[in-house]
XYZ file of C-alpha atoms in Angstrom:
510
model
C -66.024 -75.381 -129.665
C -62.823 -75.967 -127.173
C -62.421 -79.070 -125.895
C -59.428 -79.453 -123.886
C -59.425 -81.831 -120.827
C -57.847 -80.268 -117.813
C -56.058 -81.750 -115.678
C -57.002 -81.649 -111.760
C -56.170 -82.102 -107.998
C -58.426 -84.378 -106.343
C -62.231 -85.575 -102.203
C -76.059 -92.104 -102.003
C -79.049 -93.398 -100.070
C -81.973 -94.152 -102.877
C -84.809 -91.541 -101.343
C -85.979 -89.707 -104.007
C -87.413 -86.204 -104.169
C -91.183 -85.840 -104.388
C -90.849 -83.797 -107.710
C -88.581 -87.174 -108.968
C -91.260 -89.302 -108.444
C -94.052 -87.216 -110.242
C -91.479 -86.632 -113.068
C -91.093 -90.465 -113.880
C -94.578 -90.506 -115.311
C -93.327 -88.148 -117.625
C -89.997 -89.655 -118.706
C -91.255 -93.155 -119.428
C -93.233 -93.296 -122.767
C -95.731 -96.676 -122.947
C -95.303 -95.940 -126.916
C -91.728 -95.806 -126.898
C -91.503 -99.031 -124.077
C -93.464 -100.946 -127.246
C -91.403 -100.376 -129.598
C -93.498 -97.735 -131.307
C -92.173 -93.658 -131.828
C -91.921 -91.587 -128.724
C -94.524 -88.953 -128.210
C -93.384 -84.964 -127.980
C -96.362 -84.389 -126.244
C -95.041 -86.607 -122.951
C -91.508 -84.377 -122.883
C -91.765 -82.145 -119.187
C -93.455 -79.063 -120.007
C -92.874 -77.509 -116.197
C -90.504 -77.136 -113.335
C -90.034 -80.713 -113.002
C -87.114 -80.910 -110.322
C -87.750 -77.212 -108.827
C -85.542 -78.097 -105.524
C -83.491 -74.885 -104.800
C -85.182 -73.504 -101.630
C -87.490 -76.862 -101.445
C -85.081 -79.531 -100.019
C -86.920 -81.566 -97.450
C -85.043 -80.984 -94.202
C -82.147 -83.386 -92.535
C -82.544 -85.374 -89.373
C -83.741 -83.227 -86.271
C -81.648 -85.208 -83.965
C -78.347 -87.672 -84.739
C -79.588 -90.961 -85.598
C -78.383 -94.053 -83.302
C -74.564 -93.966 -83.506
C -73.783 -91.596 -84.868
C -70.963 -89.008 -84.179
C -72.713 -85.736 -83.599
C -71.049 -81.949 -85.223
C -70.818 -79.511 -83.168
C -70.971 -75.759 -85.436
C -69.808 -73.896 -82.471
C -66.449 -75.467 -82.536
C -64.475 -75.115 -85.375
C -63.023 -77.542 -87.573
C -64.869 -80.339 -85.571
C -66.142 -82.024 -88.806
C -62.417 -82.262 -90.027
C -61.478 -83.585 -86.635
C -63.928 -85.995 -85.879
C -63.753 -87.572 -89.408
C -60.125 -88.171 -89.192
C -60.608 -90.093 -85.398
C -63.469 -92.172 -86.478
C -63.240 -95.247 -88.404
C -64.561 -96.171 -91.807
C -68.412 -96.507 -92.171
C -68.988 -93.879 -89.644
C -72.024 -91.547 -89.643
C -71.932 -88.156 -88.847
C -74.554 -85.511 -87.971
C -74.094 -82.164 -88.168
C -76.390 -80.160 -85.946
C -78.253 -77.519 -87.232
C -76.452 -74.365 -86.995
C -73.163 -73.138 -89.677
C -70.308 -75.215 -89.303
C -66.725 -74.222 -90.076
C -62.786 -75.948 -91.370
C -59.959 -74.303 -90.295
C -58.392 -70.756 -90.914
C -55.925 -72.437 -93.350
C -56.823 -72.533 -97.473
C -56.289 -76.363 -97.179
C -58.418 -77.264 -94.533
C -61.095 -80.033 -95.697
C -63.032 -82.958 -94.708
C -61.221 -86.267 -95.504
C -64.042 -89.355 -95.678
C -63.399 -92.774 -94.682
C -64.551 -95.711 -96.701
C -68.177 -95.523 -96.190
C -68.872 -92.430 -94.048
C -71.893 -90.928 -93.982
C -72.420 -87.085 -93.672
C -76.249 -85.736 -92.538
C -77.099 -82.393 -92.351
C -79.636 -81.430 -89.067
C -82.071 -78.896 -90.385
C -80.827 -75.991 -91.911
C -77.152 -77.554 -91.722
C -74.516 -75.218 -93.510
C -70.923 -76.399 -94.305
C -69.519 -72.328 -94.905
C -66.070 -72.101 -96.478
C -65.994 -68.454 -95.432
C -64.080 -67.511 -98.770
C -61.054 -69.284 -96.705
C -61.080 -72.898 -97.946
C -60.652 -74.528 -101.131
C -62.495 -77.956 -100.453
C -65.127 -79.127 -98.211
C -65.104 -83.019 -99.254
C -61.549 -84.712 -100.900
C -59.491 -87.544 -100.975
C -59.714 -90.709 -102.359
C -62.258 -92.813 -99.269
C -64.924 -94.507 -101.510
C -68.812 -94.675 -101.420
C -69.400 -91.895 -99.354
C -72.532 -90.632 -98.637
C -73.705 -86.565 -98.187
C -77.052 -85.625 -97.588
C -79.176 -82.707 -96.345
C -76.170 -80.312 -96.380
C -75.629 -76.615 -97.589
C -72.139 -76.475 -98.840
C -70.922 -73.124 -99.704
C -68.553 -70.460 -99.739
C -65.394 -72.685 -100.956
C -62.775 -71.014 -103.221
C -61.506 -74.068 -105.391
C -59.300 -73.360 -107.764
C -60.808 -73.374 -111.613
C -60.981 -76.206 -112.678
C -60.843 -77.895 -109.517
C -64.615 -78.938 -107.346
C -65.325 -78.206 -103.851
C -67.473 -81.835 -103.244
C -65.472 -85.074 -104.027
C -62.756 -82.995 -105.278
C -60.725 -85.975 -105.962
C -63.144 -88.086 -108.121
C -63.649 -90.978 -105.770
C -65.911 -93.527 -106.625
C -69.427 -94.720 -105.650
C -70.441 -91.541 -103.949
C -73.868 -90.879 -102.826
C -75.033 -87.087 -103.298
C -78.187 -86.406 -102.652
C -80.779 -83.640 -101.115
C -77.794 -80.865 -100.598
C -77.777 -77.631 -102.192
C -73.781 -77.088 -103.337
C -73.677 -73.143 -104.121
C -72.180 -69.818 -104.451
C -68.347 -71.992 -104.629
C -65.452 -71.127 -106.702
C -64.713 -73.744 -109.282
C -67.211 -76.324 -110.058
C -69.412 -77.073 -106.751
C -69.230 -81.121 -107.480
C -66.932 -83.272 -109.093
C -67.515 -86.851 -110.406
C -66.288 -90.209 -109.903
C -67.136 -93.777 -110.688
C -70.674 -94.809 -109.907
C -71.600 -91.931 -108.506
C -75.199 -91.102 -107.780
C -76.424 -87.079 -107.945
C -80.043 -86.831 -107.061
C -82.384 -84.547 -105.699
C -79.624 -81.596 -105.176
C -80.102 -77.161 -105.651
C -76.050 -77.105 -107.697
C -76.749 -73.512 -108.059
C -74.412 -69.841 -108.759
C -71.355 -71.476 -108.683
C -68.308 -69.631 -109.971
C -67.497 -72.595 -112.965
C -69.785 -75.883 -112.964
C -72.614 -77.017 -111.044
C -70.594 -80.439 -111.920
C -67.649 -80.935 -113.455
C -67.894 -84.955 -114.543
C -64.027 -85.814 -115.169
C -61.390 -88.132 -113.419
C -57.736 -87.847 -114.660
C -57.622 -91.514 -115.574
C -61.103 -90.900 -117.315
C -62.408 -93.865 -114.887
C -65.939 -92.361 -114.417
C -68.446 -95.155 -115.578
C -71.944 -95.731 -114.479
C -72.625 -92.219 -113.239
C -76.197 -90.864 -112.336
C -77.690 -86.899 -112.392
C -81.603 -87.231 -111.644
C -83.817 -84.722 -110.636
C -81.117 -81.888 -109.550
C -81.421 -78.007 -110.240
C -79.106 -77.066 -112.026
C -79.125 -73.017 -112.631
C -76.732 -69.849 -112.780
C -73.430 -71.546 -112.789
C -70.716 -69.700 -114.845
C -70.917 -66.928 -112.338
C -67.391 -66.583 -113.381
C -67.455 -65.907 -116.937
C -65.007 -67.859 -118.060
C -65.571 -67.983 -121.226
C -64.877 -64.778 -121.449
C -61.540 -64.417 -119.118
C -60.085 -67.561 -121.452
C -61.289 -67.624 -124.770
C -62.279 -70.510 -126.007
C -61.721 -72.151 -123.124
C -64.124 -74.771 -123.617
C -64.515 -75.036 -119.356
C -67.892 -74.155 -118.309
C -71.418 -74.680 -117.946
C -74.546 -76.180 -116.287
C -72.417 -79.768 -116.038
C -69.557 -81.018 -118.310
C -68.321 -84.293 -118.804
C -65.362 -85.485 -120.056
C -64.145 -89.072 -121.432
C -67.505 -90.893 -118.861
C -68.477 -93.908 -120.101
C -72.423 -95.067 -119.252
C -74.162 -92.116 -118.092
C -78.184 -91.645 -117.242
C -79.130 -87.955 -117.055
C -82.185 -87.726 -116.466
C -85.053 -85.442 -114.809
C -83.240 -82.238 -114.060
C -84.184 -78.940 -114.506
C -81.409 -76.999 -116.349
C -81.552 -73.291 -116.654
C -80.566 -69.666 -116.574
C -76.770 -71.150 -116.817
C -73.792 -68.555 -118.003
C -73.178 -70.754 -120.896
C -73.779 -74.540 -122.011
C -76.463 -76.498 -119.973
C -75.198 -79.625 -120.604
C -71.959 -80.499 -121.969
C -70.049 -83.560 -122.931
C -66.708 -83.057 -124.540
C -64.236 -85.550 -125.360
C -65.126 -89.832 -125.619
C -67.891 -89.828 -123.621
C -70.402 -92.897 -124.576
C -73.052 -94.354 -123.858
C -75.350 -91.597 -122.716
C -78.901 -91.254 -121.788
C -79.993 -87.567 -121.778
C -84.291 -88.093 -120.937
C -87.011 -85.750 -119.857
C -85.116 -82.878 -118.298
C -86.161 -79.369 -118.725
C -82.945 -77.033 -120.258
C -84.482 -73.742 -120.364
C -83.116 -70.046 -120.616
C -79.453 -71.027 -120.812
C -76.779 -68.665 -122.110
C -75.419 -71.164 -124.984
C -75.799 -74.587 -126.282
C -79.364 -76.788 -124.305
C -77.463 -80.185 -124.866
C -74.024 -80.105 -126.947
C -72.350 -83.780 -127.652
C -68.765 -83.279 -128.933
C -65.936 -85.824 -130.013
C -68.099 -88.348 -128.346
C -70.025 -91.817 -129.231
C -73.369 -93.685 -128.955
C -75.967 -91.409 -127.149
C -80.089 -91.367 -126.675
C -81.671 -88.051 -126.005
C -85.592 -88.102 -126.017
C -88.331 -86.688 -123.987
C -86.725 -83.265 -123.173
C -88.163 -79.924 -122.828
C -85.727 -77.351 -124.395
C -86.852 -74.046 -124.789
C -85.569 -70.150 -124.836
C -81.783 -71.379 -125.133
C -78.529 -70.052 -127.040
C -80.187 -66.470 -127.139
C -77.277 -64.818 -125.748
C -74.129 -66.776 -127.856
C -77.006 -67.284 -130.891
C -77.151 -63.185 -130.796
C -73.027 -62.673 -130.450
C -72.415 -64.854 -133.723
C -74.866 -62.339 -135.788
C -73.659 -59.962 -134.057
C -70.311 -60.309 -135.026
C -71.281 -61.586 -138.874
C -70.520 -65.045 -138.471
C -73.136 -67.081 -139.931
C -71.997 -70.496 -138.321
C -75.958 -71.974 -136.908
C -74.683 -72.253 -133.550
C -78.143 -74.363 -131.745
C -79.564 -75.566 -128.958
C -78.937 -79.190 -129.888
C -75.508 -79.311 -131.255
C -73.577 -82.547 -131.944
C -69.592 -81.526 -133.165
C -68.121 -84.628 -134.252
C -70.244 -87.601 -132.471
C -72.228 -89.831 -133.850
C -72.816 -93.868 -133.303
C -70.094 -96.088 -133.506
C -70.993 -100.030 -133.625
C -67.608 -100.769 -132.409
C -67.883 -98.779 -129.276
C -70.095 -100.864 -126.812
C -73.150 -99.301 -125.487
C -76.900 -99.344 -125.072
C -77.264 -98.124 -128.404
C -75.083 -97.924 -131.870
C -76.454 -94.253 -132.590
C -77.165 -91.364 -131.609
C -81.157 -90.847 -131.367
C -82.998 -87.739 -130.684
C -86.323 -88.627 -130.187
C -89.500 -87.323 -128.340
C -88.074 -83.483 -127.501
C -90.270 -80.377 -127.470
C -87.396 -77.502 -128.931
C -89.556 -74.427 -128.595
C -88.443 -70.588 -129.081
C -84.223 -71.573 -129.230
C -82.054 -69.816 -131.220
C -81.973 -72.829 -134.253
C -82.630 -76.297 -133.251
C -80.485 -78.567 -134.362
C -76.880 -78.603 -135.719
C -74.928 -81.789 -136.768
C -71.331 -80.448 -137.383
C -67.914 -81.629 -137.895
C -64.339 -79.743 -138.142
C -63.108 -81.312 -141.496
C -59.562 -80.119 -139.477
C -59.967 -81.765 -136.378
C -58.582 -85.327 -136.271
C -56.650 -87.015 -134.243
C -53.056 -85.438 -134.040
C -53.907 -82.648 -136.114
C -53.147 -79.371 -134.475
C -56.592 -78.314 -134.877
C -57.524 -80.730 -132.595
C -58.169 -78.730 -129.348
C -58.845 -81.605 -127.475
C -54.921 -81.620 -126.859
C -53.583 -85.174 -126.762
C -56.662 -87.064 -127.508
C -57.431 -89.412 -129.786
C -60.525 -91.485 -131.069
C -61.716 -94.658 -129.025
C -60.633 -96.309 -131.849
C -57.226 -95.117 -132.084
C -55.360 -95.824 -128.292
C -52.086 -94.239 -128.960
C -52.648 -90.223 -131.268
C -49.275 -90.725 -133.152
C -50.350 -93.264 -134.719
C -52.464 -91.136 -137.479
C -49.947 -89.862 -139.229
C -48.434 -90.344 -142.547
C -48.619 -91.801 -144.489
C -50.584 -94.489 -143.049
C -53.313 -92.043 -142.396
C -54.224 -91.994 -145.963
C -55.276 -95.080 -146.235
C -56.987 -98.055 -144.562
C -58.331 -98.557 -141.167
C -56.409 -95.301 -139.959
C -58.193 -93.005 -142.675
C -61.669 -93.760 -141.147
C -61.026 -94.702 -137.530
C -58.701 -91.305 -136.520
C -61.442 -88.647 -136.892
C -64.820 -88.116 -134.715
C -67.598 -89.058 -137.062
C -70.782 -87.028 -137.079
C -72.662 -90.424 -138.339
C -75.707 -92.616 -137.460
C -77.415 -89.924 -136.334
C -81.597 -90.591 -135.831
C -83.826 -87.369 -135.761
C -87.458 -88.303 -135.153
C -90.130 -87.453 -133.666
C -89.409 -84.380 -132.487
C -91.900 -80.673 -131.961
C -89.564 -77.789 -133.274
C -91.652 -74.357 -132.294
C -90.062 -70.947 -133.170
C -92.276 -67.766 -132.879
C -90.267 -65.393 -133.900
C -91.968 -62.679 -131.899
C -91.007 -64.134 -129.002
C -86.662 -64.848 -130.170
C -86.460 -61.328 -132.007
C -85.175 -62.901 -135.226
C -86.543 -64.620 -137.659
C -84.304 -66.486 -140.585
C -81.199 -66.785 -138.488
C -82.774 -68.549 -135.555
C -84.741 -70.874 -137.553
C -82.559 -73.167 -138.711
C -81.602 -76.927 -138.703
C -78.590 -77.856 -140.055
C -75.651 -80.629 -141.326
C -73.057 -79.424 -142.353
C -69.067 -79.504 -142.551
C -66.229 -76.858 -143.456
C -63.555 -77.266 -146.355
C -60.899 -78.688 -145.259
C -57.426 -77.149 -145.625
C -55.443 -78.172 -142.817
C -52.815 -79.460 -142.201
C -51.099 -79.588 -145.285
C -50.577 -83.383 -144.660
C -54.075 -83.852 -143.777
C -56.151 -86.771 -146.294
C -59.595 -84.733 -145.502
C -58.453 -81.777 -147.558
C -61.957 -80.251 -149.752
C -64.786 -81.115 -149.683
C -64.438 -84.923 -148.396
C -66.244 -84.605 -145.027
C -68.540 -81.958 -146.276
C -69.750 -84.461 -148.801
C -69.296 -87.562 -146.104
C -71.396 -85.588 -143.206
C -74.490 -84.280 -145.934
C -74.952 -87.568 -147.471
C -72.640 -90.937 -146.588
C -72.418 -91.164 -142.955
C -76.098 -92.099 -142.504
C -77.495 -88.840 -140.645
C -81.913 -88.524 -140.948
C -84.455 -86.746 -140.168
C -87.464 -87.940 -140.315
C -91.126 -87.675 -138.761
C -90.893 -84.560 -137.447
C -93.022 -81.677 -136.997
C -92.058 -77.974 -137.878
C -94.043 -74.754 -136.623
C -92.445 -71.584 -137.560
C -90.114 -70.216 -140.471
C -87.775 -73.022 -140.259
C -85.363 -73.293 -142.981
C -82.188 -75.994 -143.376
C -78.853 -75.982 -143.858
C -76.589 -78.138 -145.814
C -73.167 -79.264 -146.672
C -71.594 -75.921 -145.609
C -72.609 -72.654 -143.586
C -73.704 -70.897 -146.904
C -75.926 -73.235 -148.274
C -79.337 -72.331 -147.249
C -82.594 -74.893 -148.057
C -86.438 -73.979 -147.760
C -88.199 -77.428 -146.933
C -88.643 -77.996 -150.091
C -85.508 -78.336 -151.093
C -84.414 -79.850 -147.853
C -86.983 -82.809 -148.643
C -85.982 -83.199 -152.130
C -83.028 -84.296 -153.794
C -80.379 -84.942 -152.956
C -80.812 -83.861 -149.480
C -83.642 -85.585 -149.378
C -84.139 -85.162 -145.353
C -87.392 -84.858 -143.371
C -89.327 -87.819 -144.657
C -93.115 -87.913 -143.061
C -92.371 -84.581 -141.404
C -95.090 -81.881 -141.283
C -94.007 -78.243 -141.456
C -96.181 -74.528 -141.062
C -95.055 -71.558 -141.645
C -96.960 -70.516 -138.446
C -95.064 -70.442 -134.886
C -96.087 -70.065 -131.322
């Protein structure tokens, strides 16, 4: 996968949704709280934040103080935001409100401002503006809002399009925009919101000083984003999805329903840590349910994926290339002691994977390291490596360097987990049934000290990956050391494999 960080132009009260509050019961295991395994049984099994079209309704009348919107005059949300004061709360009254005739016409919030939608509240970029919400005023709030119709350019977001920090976003539906429909900054809270048919992201997590820390995404819908097909238009590309991430350290995602996306549903590419992916739904997406790439330290347990990577599962046969693309996939992350976070692995735990095409993949590019030219993550380099230069030779060869300048798939915990594949139901049988860890032979550069079968052997047996506990229904088989190698459990459980410990495995789906 493509991983190159782009590089952008830059603009939360705690009620939760009803459909929040029934999910917690479902995200918060009693087992798992004691110390004991998570169950599969407690991951979300329905709609669990079905918001889009459900939003409870804004204020019916400005609250005291605050500076109503008129819709019927144009631009008046610009205008009235730029002659109030920070910490000022606005209404908008029901009705469509409109910026300017001018392409850069956008709201500019104050330290503190607060934006309410009145019922049935609609901020409409008319195909006319780029941004709705920008600049750099921090811990905005934006409630009860419709924001749509924005043309941002791609890569760019239409809400907090310059990554400012400690934004509240909450109980808006952010759709049918250009670009990505939010962007991200530090501490910012996304709850309750429809991020739906937007022409990149629903959310596109990234700062250009990669700043974002301590950033929420609870109980959002998150569905048919990639109307764009970007992918496609920029091969490789690496730039689209359900949300994407890039370099956010501390991040709880937890209790949305992800689905029906034109792509990945959740991404996070490039030195993102610390991450806590729990009981969401990711259902019927294009690509990859939950991919972790070049990134650290991670917990995902107690999700519902089902009926994902059909579409990019399909084009790889398709086209004859074997690679087991899957609806878990981890490229080149895995736990890193050194790296501070909640947790010194990464643990998938407690998820339901029914009917995907494969389950899970731990993978890493024996090519891409840091400053190889396979690394498309241009520019990057390991959180353990601050300057990319640095690995090269000959000091890469040996020593700290030699370890500390790739990605390590390592430390990865697999337990616990239901993996259900009726193959009646995906069309295929061997091809989407498998589970795999693997590497390829590495040949490049000429300089590089990975060359062979170094990582192959490093990833399949030295760099403490496990599965263990689990329970198999369907005609699962496993894949090891590289994309040719094909196991039966048997051989997957034996020697020198010896993966899948306590697991319990029919031949039976559905």
């Amino acid at each position: 996968m493509t991983s190159r960080p782009h590089r952008f132009r830059r603009v939360v009260l705690p009620v939760l949704l009803a459909t929040v509050t029934v999910l917690a019961s479902c995200t918060a295991d009693p087992a798992d709280e004691a110390g004991k395994p998570p169950d599969p049984a407690r991951a979300p099994s329905g709609a669990v934040a079905q918001v889009c079209d459900k939003l409870p309704p804004g204020p019916a009348a400005a609250p005291a103080g605050a500076v109503t919107v008129d819709p019927a005059v144009p631009g008046d949300l610009a205008a009235k935001t730029r002659a109030a004061g920070p910490g000022t709360t606005f209404w908008l009254a029901p009705g469509t409100h409109r910026l300017g005739d001018d392409r850069f016409d956008q709201v500019q919030p104050k330290a503190g401002n607060v934006y309410l939608g009145g019922p049935g509240a609609i901020l409409d970029g008319r195909r006319i503006n780029q941004y709705a919400f920008s600049g750099s005023g921090p811990d905005v709030k934006l409630q009860y809002l419709t924001v749509r119709g924005f043309m941002a350019p791609r890569d760019e977001g239409v809400v907090n399009h310059d990554s400012a920090p400690g934004w509240v976003i909450e109980h808006n539906t952010v759709q049918e925009n250009d670009g990505a429909g939010l962007m991200a900054g530090a501490r910012q809270q996304v709850r309750g919101n429809c991020l739906r048919n937007n022409g990149q992201y629903g959310m596109n997590a990234y700062e250009g000083e990669n700043g974002i820390t301590g950033l929420l995404v609870e109980g959002n819908e998150i569905t048919g984003n990639n109307t764009g097909d970007w992918e496609r238009k920029v091969d490789g590309c690496g730039c689209t999805g359900g949300v994407k991430f890039w370099a956010v350290d501390g991040a709880d995602v937890r209790g949305n329903w992800v689905h029906e996306n034109r792509g990945v549903g959740l991404w996070a590419d490039t030195n993102n840590n610390d991450f806590l992916i729990e009981g969401n739904l990711v259902e019927g997406n294009d690509s990859t349910a939950i991919l972790y790439e070049t990134s650290y330290n991670a917990v995902i347990r107690g999700n519902t994926v089902r009926r994902n990577n059909w579409v990019d599962g399909k084009s790889y046969i398709d086209r004859g290339d074997s690679f087991p693309v899957a609806a878990i996939y981890l490229s080149e992350s895995g736990g890193e002691p050194r790296v501070k976070a909640r947790t010194d692995k990464v643990e998938i735990a407690g998820n339901v994977l029914e009917n995907n095409w494969n389950g899970i993949t731990l993978w890493e590019n024996s090519d891409r390291f840091c400053n190889s030219p396979a690394n498309t993550s241009s520019g990057a380099c390991t959180k353990l490596v601050p300057r990319h230069e640095t690995c090269a030779k000959p000091a890469i060869a040996s020593g700290p360097l030699y370890d500390d300048c790739r990605w390590k798939t390592q430390r990865v915990d697999i337990h616990h987990n239901r993996f259900v594949l009726d193959p009646a139901v995906a069309g295929c049988e061997s091809t989407c049934a498998r589970m795999a860890v693997l590497a390829n032979f590495g040949t490049y550069p000429d300089w590089s000290p990975y060359q062979g079968e170094v990582v192959q052997q490093a990833i399949t047996f030295n760099q403490g990956n496990r599965w263990h506990d689990n329970t198999y229904a369907g005609p699962w088989n496993f894949i090891g050391f590289e994309p040719s190698r094909s196991l039966g459990i048997g051989e997957w459980q034996g020697g020198p494999y010896k993966q899948d410990t306590g697991s319990t495995y029919t031949r039976q789906g559905g």
